[in-house]
């Protein structure tokens, strides 16, 4: 099960297993969106715990991955 779900403007775009995977994905996203979203403000990171389907997961500050 993926530990993190990444959303852009509320739409699911990736499910990743580790913090390093999230950092890599964010770095790539920022490189691709230098013109329109350089700080990745449109990205939401949801940490999925054991009961994520009940709780919905925990919204994590993207700045800890930059």
PDB file of C-alpha atoms in Angstrom:
ATOM      1  CA  UNK A   1       0.000   0.000   0.000  1.00  0.00           C
ATOM      2  CA  UNK A   2       1.287   3.457  -0.880  1.00  0.00           C
ATOM      3  CA  UNK A   3       2.147   5.576   2.119  1.00  0.00           C
ATOM      4  CA  UNK A   4       1.561   8.912   0.352  1.00  0.00           C
ATOM      5  CA  UNK A   5      -1.045  10.071  -2.131  1.00  0.00           C
ATOM      6  CA  UNK A   6      -0.254  13.178  -4.168  1.00  0.00           C
ATOM      7  CA  UNK A   7      -2.950  15.407  -5.582  1.00  0.00           C
ATOM      8  CA  UNK A   8      -2.715  18.366  -7.928  1.00  0.00           C
ATOM      9  CA  UNK A   9      -5.691  20.706  -7.697  1.00  0.00           C
ATOM     10  CA  UNK A  10      -7.577  17.966  -5.846  1.00  0.00           C
ATOM     11  CA  UNK A  11      -7.036  15.220  -8.439  1.00  0.00           C
ATOM     12  CA  UNK A  12      -4.964  12.155  -7.608  1.00  0.00           C
ATOM     13  CA  UNK A  13      -1.772  12.022  -9.674  1.00  0.00           C
ATOM     14  CA  UNK A  14       0.540   9.634  -7.798  1.00  0.00           C
ATOM     15  CA  UNK A  15       0.791   7.138  -4.974  1.00  0.00           C
ATOM     16  CA  UNK A  16       4.266   6.817  -3.470  1.00  0.00           C
ATOM     17  CA  UNK A  17       5.836   4.648  -0.782  1.00  0.00           C
ATOM     18  CA  UNK A  18       8.551   6.810   0.783  1.00  0.00           C
ATOM     19  CA  UNK A  19       9.532  10.365   1.615  1.00  0.00           C
ATOM     20  CA  UNK A  20      12.415  10.185  -0.855  1.00  0.00           C
ATOM     21  CA  UNK A  21       9.958   9.194  -3.608  1.00  0.00           C
ATOM     22  CA  UNK A  22       7.814  12.216  -2.713  1.00  0.00           C
ATOM     23  CA  UNK A  23      10.874  14.504  -2.799  1.00  0.00           C
ATOM     24  CA  UNK A  24      11.865  13.154  -6.221  1.00  0.00           C
ATOM     25  CA  UNK A  25       8.348  13.558  -7.586  1.00  0.00           C
ATOM     26  CA  UNK A  26       8.115  17.127  -6.260  1.00  0.00           C
ATOM     27  CA  UNK A  27      11.503  18.044  -7.753  1.00  0.00           C
ATOM     28  CA  UNK A  28      10.378  16.747 -11.147  1.00  0.00           C
ATOM     29  CA  UNK A  29       7.025  18.546 -10.839  1.00  0.00           C
ATOM     30  CA  UNK A  30       8.742  21.834  -9.957  1.00  0.00           C
ATOM     31  CA  UNK A  31      11.115  21.478 -12.927  1.00  0.00           C
ATOM     32  CA  UNK A  32       8.181  20.854 -15.273  1.00  0.00           C
ATOM     33  CA  UNK A  33       6.137  23.767 -13.838  1.00  0.00           C
ATOM     34  CA  UNK A  34       8.772  26.494 -13.501  1.00  0.00           C
ATOM     35  CA  UNK A  35       6.501  28.955 -15.320  1.00  0.00           C
ATOM     36  CA  UNK A  36       3.137  28.289 -13.674  1.00  0.00           C
ATOM     37  CA  UNK A  37       3.746  26.624 -10.262  1.00  0.00           C
ATOM     38  CA  UNK A  38       7.423  26.809  -9.206  1.00  0.00           C
ATOM     39  CA  UNK A  39       6.702  26.396  -5.482  1.00  0.00           C
ATOM     40  CA  UNK A  40       4.311  23.463  -6.047  1.00  0.00           C
ATOM     41  CA  UNK A  41       1.483  25.356  -4.345  1.00  0.00           C
ATOM     42  CA  UNK A  42      -1.090  23.279  -6.267  1.00  0.00           C
ATOM     43  CA  UNK A  43       0.226  20.003  -4.801  1.00  0.00           C
ATOM     44  CA  UNK A  44      -1.379  18.365  -1.781  1.00  0.00           C
ATOM     45  CA  UNK A  45       0.325  15.465  -0.009  1.00  0.00           C
ATOM     46  CA  UNK A  46      -1.822  13.013   1.940  1.00  0.00           C
ATOM     47  CA  UNK A  47      -0.115  10.615   4.338  1.00  0.00           C
ATOM     48  CA  UNK A  48      -2.020   7.346   4.351  1.00  0.00           C
ATOM     49  CA  UNK A  49      -1.914   5.487   7.644  1.00  0.00           C
ATOM     50  CA  UNK A  50      -3.351   2.131   8.632  1.00  0.00           C
ATOM     51  CA  UNK A  51      -6.949   3.430   8.734  1.00  0.00           C
ATOM     52  CA  UNK A  52      -6.700   5.927   5.866  1.00  0.00           C
ATOM     53  CA  UNK A  53      -9.916   4.675   4.219  1.00  0.00           C
ATOM     54  CA  UNK A  54     -11.809   5.685   7.371  1.00  0.00           C
ATOM     55  CA  UNK A  55      -9.939   8.867   8.336  1.00  0.00           C
ATOM     56  CA  UNK A  56      -9.086  10.042   4.830  1.00  0.00           C
ATOM     57  CA  UNK A  57      -5.410  10.325   5.700  1.00  0.00           C
ATOM     58  CA  UNK A  58      -3.439  13.263   7.029  1.00  0.00           C
ATOM     59  CA  UNK A  59      -2.627  16.360   4.988  1.00  0.00           C
ATOM     60  CA  UNK A  60       1.136  16.932   5.169  1.00  0.00           C
ATOM     61  CA  UNK A  61       2.891  20.257   4.578  1.00  0.00           C
ATOM     62  CA  UNK A  62       4.670  20.042   1.224  1.00  0.00           C
ATOM     63  CA  UNK A  63       7.455  22.318   2.497  1.00  0.00           C
ATOM     64  CA  UNK A  64       8.951  19.476   4.530  1.00  0.00           C
ATOM     65  CA  UNK A  65       9.689  17.689   1.230  1.00  0.00           C
ATOM     66  CA  UNK A  66      11.236  20.628  -0.633  1.00  0.00           C
TER      67      UNK A  66
END
